Short mmCIF file of C-alpha atoms in Angstrom, two decimals:
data_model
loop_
_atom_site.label_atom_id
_atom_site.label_comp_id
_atom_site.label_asym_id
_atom_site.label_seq_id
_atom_site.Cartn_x
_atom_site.Cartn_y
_atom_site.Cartn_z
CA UNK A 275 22.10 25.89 22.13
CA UNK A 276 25.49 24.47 20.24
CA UNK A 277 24.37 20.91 21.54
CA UNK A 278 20.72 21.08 20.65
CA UNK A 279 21.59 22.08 17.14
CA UNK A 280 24.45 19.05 17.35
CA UNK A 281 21.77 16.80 18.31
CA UNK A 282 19.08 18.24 15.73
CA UNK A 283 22.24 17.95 12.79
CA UNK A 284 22.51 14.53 14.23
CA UNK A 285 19.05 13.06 14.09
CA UNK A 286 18.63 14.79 10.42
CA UNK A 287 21.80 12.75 9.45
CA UNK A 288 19.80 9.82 10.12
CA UNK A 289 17.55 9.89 7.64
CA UNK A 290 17.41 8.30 4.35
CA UNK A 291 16.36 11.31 2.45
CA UNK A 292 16.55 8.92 -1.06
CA UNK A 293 14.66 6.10 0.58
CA UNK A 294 12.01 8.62 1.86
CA UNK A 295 11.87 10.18 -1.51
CA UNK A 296 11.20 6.78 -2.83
CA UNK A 297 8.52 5.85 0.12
CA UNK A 298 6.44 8.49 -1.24
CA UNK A 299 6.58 8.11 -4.89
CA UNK A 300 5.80 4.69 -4.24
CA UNK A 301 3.12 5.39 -2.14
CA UNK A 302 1.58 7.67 -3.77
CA UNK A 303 1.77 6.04 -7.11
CA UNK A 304 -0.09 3.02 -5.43
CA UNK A 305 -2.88 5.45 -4.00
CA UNK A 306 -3.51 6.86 -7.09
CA UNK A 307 -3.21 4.10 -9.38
CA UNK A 308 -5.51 1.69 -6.84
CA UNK A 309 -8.17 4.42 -6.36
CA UNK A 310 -8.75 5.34 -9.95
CA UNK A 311 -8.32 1.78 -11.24
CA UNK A 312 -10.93 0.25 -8.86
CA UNK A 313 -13.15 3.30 -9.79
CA UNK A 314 -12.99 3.07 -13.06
CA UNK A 315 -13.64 -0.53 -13.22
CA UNK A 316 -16.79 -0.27 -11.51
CA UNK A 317 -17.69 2.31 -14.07
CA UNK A 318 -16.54 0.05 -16.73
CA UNK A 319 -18.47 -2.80 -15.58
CA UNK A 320 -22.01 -0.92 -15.10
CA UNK A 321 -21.84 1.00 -18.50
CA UNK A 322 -20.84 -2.15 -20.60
CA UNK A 323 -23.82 -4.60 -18.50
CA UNK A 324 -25.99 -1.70 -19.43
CA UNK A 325 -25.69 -0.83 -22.47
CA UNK A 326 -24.84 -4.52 -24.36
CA UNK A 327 -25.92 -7.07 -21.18
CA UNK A 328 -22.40 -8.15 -20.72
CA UNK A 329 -23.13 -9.31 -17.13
CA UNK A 330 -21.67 -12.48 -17.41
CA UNK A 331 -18.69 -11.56 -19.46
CA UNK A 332 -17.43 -9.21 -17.55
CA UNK A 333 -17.80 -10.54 -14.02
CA UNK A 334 -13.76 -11.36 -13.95
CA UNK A 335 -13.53 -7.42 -13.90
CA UNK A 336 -14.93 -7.80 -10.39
CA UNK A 337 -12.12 -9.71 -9.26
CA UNK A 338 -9.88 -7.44 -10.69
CA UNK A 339 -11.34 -4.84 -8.15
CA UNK A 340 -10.41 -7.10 -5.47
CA UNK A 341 -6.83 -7.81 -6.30
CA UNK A 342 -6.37 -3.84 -6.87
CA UNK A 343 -7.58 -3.71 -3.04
CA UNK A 344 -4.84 -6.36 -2.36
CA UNK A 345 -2.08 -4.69 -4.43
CA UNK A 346 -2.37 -1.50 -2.79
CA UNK A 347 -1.72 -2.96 0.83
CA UNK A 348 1.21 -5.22 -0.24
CA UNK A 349 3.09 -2.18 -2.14
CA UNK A 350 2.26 -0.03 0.60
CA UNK A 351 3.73 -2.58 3.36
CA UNK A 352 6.14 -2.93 0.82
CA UNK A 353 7.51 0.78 0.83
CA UNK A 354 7.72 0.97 4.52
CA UNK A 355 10.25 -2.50 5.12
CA UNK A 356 12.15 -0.67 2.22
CA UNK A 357 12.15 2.90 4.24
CA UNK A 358 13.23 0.95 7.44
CA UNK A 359 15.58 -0.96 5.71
CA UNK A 360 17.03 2.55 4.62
CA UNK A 361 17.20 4.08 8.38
CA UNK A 362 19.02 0.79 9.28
CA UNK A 363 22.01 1.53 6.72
CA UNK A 364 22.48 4.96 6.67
CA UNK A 365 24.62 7.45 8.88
CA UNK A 366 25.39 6.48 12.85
CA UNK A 367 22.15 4.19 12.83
CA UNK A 368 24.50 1.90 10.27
CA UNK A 369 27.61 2.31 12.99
CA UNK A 370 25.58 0.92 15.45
CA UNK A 371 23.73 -1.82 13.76
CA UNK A 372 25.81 -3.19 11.39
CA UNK A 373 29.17 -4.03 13.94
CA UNK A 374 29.90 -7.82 13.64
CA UNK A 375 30.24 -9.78 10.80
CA UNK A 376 26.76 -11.78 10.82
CA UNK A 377 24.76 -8.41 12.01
CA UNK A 378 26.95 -7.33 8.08
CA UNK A 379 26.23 -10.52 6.18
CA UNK A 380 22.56 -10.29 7.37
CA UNK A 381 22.06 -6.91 6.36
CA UNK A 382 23.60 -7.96 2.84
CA UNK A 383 21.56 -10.61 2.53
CA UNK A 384 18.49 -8.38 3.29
CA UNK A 385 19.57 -5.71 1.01
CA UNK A 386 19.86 -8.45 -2.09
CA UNK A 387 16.98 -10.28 -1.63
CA UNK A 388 14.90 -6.56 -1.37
CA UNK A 389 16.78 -5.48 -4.73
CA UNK A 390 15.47 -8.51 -6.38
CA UNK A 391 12.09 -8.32 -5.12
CA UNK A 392 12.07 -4.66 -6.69
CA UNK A 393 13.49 -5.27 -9.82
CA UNK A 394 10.58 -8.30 -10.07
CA UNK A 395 8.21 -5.85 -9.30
CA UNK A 396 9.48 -3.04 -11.52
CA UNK A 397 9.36 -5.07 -14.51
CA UNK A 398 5.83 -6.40 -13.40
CA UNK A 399 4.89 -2.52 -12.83
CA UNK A 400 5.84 -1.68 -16.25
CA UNK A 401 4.33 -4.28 -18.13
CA UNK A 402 0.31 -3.38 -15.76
CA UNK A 403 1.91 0.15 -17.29
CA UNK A 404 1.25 -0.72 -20.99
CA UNK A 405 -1.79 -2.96 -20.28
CA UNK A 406 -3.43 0.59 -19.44
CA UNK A 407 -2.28 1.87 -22.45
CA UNK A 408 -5.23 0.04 -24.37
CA UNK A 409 -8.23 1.15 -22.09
CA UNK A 410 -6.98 4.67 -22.16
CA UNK A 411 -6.50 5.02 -25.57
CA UNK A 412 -10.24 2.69 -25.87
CA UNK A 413 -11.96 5.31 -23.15
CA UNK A 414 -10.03 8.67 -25.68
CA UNK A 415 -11.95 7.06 -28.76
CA UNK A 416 -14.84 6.86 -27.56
CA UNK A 417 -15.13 10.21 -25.59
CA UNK A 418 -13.60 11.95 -28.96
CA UNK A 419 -17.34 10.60 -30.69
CA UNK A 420 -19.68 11.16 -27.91
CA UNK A 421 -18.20 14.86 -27.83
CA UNK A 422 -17.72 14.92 -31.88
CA UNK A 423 -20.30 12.44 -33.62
CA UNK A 424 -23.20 12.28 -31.30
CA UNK A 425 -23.48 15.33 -28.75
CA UNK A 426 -23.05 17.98 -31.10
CA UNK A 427 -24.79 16.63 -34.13
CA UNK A 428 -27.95 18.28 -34.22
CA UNK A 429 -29.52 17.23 -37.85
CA UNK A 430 -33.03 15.47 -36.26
CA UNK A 431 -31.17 11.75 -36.74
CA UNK A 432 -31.32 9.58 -34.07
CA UNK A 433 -27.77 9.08 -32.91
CA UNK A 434 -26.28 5.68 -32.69
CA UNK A 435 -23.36 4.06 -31.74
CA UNK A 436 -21.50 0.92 -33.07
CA UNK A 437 -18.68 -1.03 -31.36
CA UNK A 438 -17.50 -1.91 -35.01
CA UNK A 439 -16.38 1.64 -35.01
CA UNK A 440 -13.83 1.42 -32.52
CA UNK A 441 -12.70 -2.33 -33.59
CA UNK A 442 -14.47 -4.63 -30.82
CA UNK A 443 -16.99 -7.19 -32.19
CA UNK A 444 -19.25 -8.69 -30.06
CA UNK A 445 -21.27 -12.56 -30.01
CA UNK A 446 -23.92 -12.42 -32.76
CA UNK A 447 -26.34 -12.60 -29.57
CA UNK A 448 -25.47 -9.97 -27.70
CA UNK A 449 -26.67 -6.12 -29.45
CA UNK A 450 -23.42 -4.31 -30.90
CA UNK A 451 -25.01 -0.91 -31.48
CA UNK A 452 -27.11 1.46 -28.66
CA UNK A 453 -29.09 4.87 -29.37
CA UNK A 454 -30.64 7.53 -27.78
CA UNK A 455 -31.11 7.22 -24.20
CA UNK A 456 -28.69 4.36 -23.81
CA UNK A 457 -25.93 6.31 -25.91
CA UNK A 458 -26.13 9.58 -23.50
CA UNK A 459 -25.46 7.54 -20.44
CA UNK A 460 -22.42 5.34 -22.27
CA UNK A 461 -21.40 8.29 -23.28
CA UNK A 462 -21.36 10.27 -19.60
CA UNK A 463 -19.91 7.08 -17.76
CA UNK A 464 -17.34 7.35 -20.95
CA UNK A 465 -16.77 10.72 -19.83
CA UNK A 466 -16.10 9.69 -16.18
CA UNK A 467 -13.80 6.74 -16.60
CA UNK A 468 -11.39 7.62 -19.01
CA UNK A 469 -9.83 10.28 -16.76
CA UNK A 470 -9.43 8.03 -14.36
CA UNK A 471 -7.78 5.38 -16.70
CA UNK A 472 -5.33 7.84 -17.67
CA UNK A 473 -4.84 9.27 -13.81
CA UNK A 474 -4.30 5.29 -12.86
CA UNK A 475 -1.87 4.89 -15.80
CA UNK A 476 0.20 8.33 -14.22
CA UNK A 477 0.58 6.87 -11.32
CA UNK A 478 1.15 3.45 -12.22
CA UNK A 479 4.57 5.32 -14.07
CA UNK A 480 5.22 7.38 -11.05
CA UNK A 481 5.08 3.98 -9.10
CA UNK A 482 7.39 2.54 -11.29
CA UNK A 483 9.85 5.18 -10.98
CA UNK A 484 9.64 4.68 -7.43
CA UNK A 485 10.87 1.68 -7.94
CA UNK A 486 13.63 2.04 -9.82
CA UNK A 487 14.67 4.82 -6.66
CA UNK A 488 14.62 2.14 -4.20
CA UNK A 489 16.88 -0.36 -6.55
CA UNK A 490 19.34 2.52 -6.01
CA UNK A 491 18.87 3.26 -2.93
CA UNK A 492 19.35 -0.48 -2.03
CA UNK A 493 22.53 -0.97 -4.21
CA UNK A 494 23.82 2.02 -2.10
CA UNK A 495 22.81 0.09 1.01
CA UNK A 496 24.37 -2.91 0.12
CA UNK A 497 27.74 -1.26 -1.00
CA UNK A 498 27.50 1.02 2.67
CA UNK A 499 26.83 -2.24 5.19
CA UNK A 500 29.89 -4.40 3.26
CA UNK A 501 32.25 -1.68 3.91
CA UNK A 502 31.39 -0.11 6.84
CA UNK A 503 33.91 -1.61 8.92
CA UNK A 504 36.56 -0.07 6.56
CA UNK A 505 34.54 2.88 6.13
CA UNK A 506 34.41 3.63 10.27
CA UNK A 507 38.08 2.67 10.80
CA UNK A 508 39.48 5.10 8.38
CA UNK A 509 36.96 7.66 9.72
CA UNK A 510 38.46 7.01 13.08
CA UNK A 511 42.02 7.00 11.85
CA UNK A 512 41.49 10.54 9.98
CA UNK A 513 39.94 11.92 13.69
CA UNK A 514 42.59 10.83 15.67
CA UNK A 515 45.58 9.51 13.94
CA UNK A 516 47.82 7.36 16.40
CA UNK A 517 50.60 6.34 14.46
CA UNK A 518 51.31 8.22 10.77
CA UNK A 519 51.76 4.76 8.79
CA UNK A 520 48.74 2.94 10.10
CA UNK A 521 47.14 6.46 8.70
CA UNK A 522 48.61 6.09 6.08
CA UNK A 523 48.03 2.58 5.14
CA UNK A 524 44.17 3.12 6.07
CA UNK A 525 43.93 6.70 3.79
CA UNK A 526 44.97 4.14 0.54
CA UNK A 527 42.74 1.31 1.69
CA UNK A 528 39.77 3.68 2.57
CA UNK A 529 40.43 5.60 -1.01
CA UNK A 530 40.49 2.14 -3.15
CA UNK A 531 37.06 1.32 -1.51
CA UNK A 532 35.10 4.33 -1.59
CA UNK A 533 34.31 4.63 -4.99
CA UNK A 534 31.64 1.96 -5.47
#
């Protein structure tokens, strides 16, 4: 029983709990963000080509769609090299791996050029972060009239809508205001897509801090696999001490070292 539960103690040791922390924010910051986004641009695109005819103008949202797709399964490979890189440099997996000096500078190496990558990709993160900022607050305008100006007004007028009232001006030949029919279904595909603007801008920020959890986590790394030589010696040393001034020596060393 004492060695199963030394064995199970082990094994938990093992794991990167603040690189699997990460993994999942990540991940699921990428789900959400790339399944609302891509829904909501599809919504986008059929409510603006039916109500105004902006077929042509708005075919570059399509493509958009397509790089979401390709977004999600880079940041999601992405997350997983970053949660193996984590098993690789913590506890007795690190003892084992990490033992000569190129094994060390490789791992190094590895952990720098992944800390760049995610800083890149933070600041890239945060800047799709405020791009979303105008379609939500676009999609809250205009679900704010179709709930205030034109569903509940009940006077006999025929309700109409103009893009002038939100700011957007449109080519003199393409129709800038819609009514009746055309107004209740801008208005319901409104209604649809600007949730999921605001879900995809949630968990484009919970991506983000995802992130910034693996740049951390990675630092950590990097500062674990350069001293772990040092680190396992004085470990070593303070199990079985051999000679009192080797101890002693590797006590100050290990002390000087270990607060990165």
């Amino acid at each position: 029983m004492a060695d199963s539960c030394s064995k199970l103690m082990g094994c938990l040791g093992r794991i990167p709990y603040p690189s699997l922390i990460a993994t999942i924010l990540t991940v699921v910051g990428t789900a959400v963000f790339c399944g609302c986004f891509y829904r909501a641009i599809g919504i986008t695109v059929s409510m603006l080509n039916e109500a105004f005819n902006l077929q042509e103008q708005i075919d570059w949202m399509r493509t958009v769609q397509l790089f979401v797709i390709i977004v999600s399964a880079v940041m999601g490979g992405l997350a997983f090299i970053l949660l193996i890189v984590g098993f690789l440099a913590t506890g007795a997996t690190r003892r084992k791996v990490y033992t000569g000096f190129k094994s060390r500078l490789g791992g190094r190496i590895t952990a720098a050029f992944l800390l760049i990558i995610s800083e890149v990709l933070a600041i890239i993160w945060v800047l799709v972060d405020c791009i979303l900022v105008v379609p939500c607050v676009f999609f809250i305008l205009i679900m704010s009239l179709c709930g205030i100006d034109f569903i509940t007004k009940m006077d006999g007028r025929q309700n109409c809508f103009n893009v002038t009232h939100v700011g957007f001006r449109l080519p003199r030949r393409f129709k800038d205001e819609i009514c009746g029919v055309e107004l209740t279904n801008f208005c319901t595909s409104a209604q649809e897509a600007g949730p999921l603007y605001i879900a995809a801008f949630v968990g484009c920020l919970v991506l983000v801090i995802g992130l910034i959890h693996f740049m951390c986590c990675l630092s950590a790394n990097y500062a674990h696999i350069k001293d772990g030589i040092k680190l396992r010696k004085y470990e070593d040393a303070a199990k079985f001490p051999t000679d009192e001034t080797e101890f002693s020596t590797l006590t100050k060393g290990g002390n000087s070292k270990t607060t990165y």
